[in-house]
Amino acid sequence: MSLLNDYIQKEQQLKQLQEELQRLEGDQRLKSELEFKAKLEALMNEFGKRPADVIALLDPTADQRSAKAAPAASTRRKRRLKIYKNPHTGEVIETRGGNHKGLRSWKDEHGDETVESWLVRMED
């Protein structure tokens, strides 16, 4: 029954999205923006320019602002997130380092190799 409910809900969402799309297609502002975009892309192609070239031409300080906004690159790479699940208790531990108190207690109790076999997945 839930599959049927899911289907009906998706069908209603689709109808709603189609109505919104039709409203947008009738909007004169959208038509104007699409026309501008098409003309700009044609002009860029005619002169062999990329979007970054146009931005640099129109706003030379854009690179400086984005460089200031970006955080300083650290020299050390972030450690991968390791997710362990204890099969006995169902408890889950997520850690980026080996000094997690709960993980350390598991390793003391069950051994390093056993606990490492409980590794569910690793994420960046």
PDB file of C-alpha atoms in Angstrom:
ATOM      1  CA  MET A   1       0.000   0.000   0.000  1.00  0.00           C
ATOM      2  CA  SER A   2       2.856   2.397   0.719  1.00  0.00           C
ATOM      3  CA  LEU A   3       4.116   1.958  -2.845  1.00  0.00           C
ATOM      4  CA  LEU A   4       0.735   3.107  -4.126  1.00  0.00           C
ATOM      5  CA  ASN A   5       0.771   6.082  -1.752  1.00  0.00           C
ATOM      6  CA  ASP A   6       4.277   6.945  -2.903  1.00  0.00           C
ATOM      7  CA  TYR A   7       3.164   6.757  -6.540  1.00  0.00           C
ATOM      8  CA  ILE A   8       0.158   9.021  -5.927  1.00  0.00           C
ATOM      9  CA  GLN A   9       2.289  11.511  -4.021  1.00  0.00           C
ATOM     10  CA  LYS A  10       4.904  11.608  -6.805  1.00  0.00           C
ATOM     11  CA  GLU A  11       2.157  12.033  -9.389  1.00  0.00           C
ATOM     12  CA  GLN A  12       0.768  15.019  -7.473  1.00  0.00           C
ATOM     13  CA  GLN A  13       4.250  16.531  -7.194  1.00  0.00           C
ATOM     14  CA  LEU A  14       4.748  16.047 -10.932  1.00  0.00           C
ATOM     15  CA  LYS A  15       1.468  17.845 -11.703  1.00  0.00           C
ATOM     16  CA  GLN A  16       2.453  20.689  -9.385  1.00  0.00           C
ATOM     17  CA  LEU A  17       5.884  21.004 -11.004  1.00  0.00           C
ATOM     18  CA  GLN A  18       4.339  20.969 -14.479  1.00  0.00           C
ATOM     19  CA  GLU A  19       1.989  23.793 -13.469  1.00  0.00           C
ATOM     20  CA  GLU A  20       4.914  25.813 -12.083  1.00  0.00           C
ATOM     21  CA  LEU A  21       6.884  25.179 -15.269  1.00  0.00           C
ATOM     22  CA  GLN A  22       3.975  26.388 -17.414  1.00  0.00           C
ATOM     23  CA  ARG A  23       3.700  29.541 -15.292  1.00  0.00           C
ATOM     24  CA  LEU A  24       7.423  30.173 -15.695  1.00  0.00           C
ATOM     25  CA  GLU A  25       7.286  29.606 -19.451  1.00  0.00           C
ATOM     26  CA  GLY A  26       4.628  32.302 -19.706  1.00  0.00           C
ATOM     27  CA  ASP A  27       6.657  34.784 -17.637  1.00  0.00           C
ATOM     28  CA  GLN A  28       8.046  37.593 -19.782  1.00  0.00           C
ATOM     29  CA  ARG A  29      11.039  38.098 -17.445  1.00  0.00           C
ATOM     30  CA  LEU A  30      12.142  34.499 -18.013  1.00  0.00           C
ATOM     31  CA  LYS A  31      11.804  34.895 -21.772  1.00  0.00           C
ATOM     32  CA  SER A  32      13.902  38.048 -21.602  1.00  0.00           C
ATOM     33  CA  GLU A  33      16.610  36.339 -19.503  1.00  0.00           C
ATOM     34  CA  LEU A  34      16.718  33.318 -21.818  1.00  0.00           C
ATOM     35  CA  GLU A  35      17.063  35.619 -24.830  1.00  0.00           C
ATOM     36  CA  PHE A  36      19.882  37.529 -23.105  1.00  0.00           C
ATOM     37  CA  LYS A  37      21.661  34.269 -22.224  1.00  0.00           C
ATOM     38  CA  ALA A  38      21.403  32.992 -25.791  1.00  0.00           C
ATOM     39  CA  LYS A  39      22.721  36.247 -27.239  1.00  0.00           C
ATOM     40  CA  LEU A  40      25.564  36.372 -24.692  1.00  0.00           C
ATOM     41  CA  GLU A  41      26.589  32.773 -25.451  1.00  0.00           C
ATOM     42  CA  ALA A  42      26.509  33.498 -29.191  1.00  0.00           C
ATOM     43  CA  LEU A  43      28.690  36.568 -28.656  1.00  0.00           C
ATOM     44  CA  MET A  44      31.126  34.588 -26.491  1.00  0.00           C
ATOM     45  CA  ASN A  45      31.355  31.894 -29.178  1.00  0.00           C
ATOM     46  CA  GLU A  46      31.884  34.502 -31.885  1.00  0.00           C
ATOM     47  CA  PHE A  47      34.892  35.937 -30.056  1.00  0.00           C
ATOM     48  CA  GLY A  48      36.119  32.659 -28.543  1.00  0.00           C
ATOM     49  CA  LYS A  49      35.647  33.742 -24.929  1.00  0.00           C
ATOM     50  CA  ARG A  50      34.809  31.723 -21.843  1.00  0.00           C
ATOM     51  CA  PRO A  51      32.535  32.826 -18.975  1.00  0.00           C
ATOM     52  CA  ALA A  52      35.599  33.435 -16.794  1.00  0.00           C
ATOM     53  CA  ASP A  53      36.997  35.788 -19.456  1.00  0.00           C
ATOM     54  CA  VAL A  54      33.794  37.821 -19.476  1.00  0.00           C
ATOM     55  CA  ILE A  55      33.707  38.022 -15.686  1.00  0.00           C
ATOM     56  CA  ALA A  56      37.354  39.145 -15.590  1.00  0.00           C
ATOM     57  CA  LEU A  57      36.595  41.774 -18.203  1.00  0.00           C
ATOM     58  CA  LEU A  58      33.486  43.119 -16.481  1.00  0.00           C
ATOM     59  CA  ASP A  59      34.683  42.773 -12.872  1.00  0.00           C
ATOM     60  CA  PRO A  60      38.496  42.689 -12.604  1.00  0.00           C
ATOM     61  CA  THR A  61      38.363  42.539  -8.794  1.00  0.00           C
ATOM     62  CA  ALA A  62      36.225  39.359  -8.722  1.00  0.00           C
ATOM     63  CA  ASP A  63      39.311  37.126  -8.456  1.00  0.00           C
ATOM     64  CA  GLN A  64      40.642  39.118  -5.525  1.00  0.00           C
ATOM     65  CA  ARG A  65      37.322  38.911  -3.654  1.00  0.00           C
ATOM     66  CA  SER A  66      36.989  35.178  -4.175  1.00  0.00           C
ATOM     67  CA  ALA A  67      40.593  34.611  -3.084  1.00  0.00           C
ATOM     68  CA  LYS A  68      39.975  36.513   0.150  1.00  0.00           C
ATOM     69  CA  ALA A  69      36.722  34.685   0.827  1.00  0.00           C
ATOM     70  CA  ALA A  70      38.317  31.242   0.435  1.00  0.00           C
ATOM     71  CA  PRO A  71      39.922  29.912   3.609  1.00  0.00           C
ATOM     72  CA  ALA A  72      43.670  29.434   3.608  1.00  0.00           C
ATOM     73  CA  ALA A  73      44.586  26.004   2.338  1.00  0.00           C
ATOM     74  CA  SER A  74      45.943  23.890   5.145  1.00  0.00           C
ATOM     75  CA  THR A  75      49.070  21.880   4.524  1.00  0.00           C
ATOM     76  CA  ARG A  76      47.571  18.797   6.129  1.00  0.00           C
ATOM     77  CA  ARG A  77      44.834  16.763   4.505  1.00  0.00           C
ATOM     78  CA  LYS A  78      41.692  16.107   6.534  1.00  0.00           C
ATOM     79  CA  ARG A  79      41.493  12.556   7.853  1.00  0.00           C
ATOM     80  CA  ARG A  80      38.838  10.214   6.518  1.00  0.00           C
ATOM     81  CA  LEU A  81      35.808   9.531   8.692  1.00  0.00           C
ATOM     82  CA  LYS A  82      35.702   5.916   9.860  1.00  0.00           C
ATOM     83  CA  ILE A  83      32.417   4.417  10.977  1.00  0.00           C
ATOM     84  CA  TYR A  84      32.493   1.331  13.192  1.00  0.00           C
ATOM     85  CA  LYS A  85      29.509  -0.723  14.367  1.00  0.00           C
ATOM     86  CA  ASN A  86      29.763  -3.074  17.309  1.00  0.00           C
ATOM     87  CA  PRO A  87      27.902  -6.262  16.307  1.00  0.00           C
ATOM     88  CA  HIS A  88      27.298  -7.178  19.954  1.00  0.00           C
ATOM     89  CA  THR A  89      25.646  -3.949  21.106  1.00  0.00           C
ATOM     90  CA  GLY A  90      24.723  -2.259  17.818  1.00  0.00           C
ATOM     91  CA  GLU A  91      26.547   0.879  18.998  1.00  0.00           C
ATOM     92  CA  VAL A  92      28.058   3.037  16.233  1.00  0.00           C
ATOM     93  CA  ILE A  93      31.215   5.130  16.544  1.00  0.00           C
ATOM     94  CA  GLU A  94      32.269   7.733  13.981  1.00  0.00           C
ATOM     95  CA  THR A  95      35.828   8.981  14.307  1.00  0.00           C
ATOM     96  CA  ARG A  96      38.570  10.665  12.299  1.00  0.00           C
ATOM     97  CA  GLY A  97      41.368   9.548  14.595  1.00  0.00           C
ATOM     98  CA  GLY A  98      42.449   6.551  16.636  1.00  0.00           C
ATOM     99  CA  ASN A  99      42.149   8.233  20.029  1.00  0.00           C
ATOM    100  CA  HIS A 100      38.379   7.947  20.382  1.00  0.00           C
ATOM    101  CA  LYS A 101      37.601   6.875  23.950  1.00  0.00           C
ATOM    102  CA  GLY A 102      34.883   4.374  23.007  1.00  0.00           C
ATOM    103  CA  LEU A 103      36.909   2.913  20.144  1.00  0.00           C
ATOM    104  CA  ARG A 104      39.932   2.561  22.416  1.00  0.00           C
ATOM    105  CA  SER A 105      37.825   0.684  24.991  1.00  0.00           C
ATOM    106  CA  TRP A 106      36.490  -1.645  22.287  1.00  0.00           C
ATOM    107  CA  LYS A 107      40.034  -2.377  21.124  1.00  0.00           C
ATOM    108  CA  ASP A 108      41.172  -3.054  24.706  1.00  0.00           C
ATOM    109  CA  GLU A 109      38.255  -5.430  25.224  1.00  0.00           C
ATOM    110  CA  HIS A 110      38.082  -7.215  21.833  1.00  0.00           C
ATOM    111  CA  GLY A 111      41.476  -6.578  20.217  1.00  0.00           C
ATOM    112  CA  ASP A 112      42.610  -4.285  17.401  1.00  0.00           C
ATOM    113  CA  GLU A 113      42.005  -6.702  14.516  1.00  0.00           C
ATOM    114  CA  THR A 114      38.516  -7.628  15.669  1.00  0.00           C
ATOM    115  CA  VAL A 115      37.457  -4.007  16.067  1.00  0.00           C
ATOM    116  CA  GLU A 116      38.959  -3.099  12.673  1.00  0.00           C
ATOM    117  CA  SER A 117      36.787  -5.821  11.152  1.00  0.00           C
ATOM    118  CA  TRP A 118      33.772  -3.886  12.464  1.00  0.00           C
ATOM    119  CA  LEU A 119      34.592  -0.993  10.117  1.00  0.00           C
ATOM    120  CA  VAL A 120      31.360  -0.313   8.229  1.00  0.00           C
ATOM    121  CA  ARG A 121      32.575   2.385   5.828  1.00  0.00           C
ATOM    122  CA  MET A 122      34.974   5.270   5.328  1.00  0.00           C
ATOM    123  CA  GLU A 123      34.011   8.741   4.099  1.00  0.00           C
ATOM    124  CA  ASP A 124      36.076  11.722   3.037  1.00  0.00           C
TER     125      ASP A 124
END
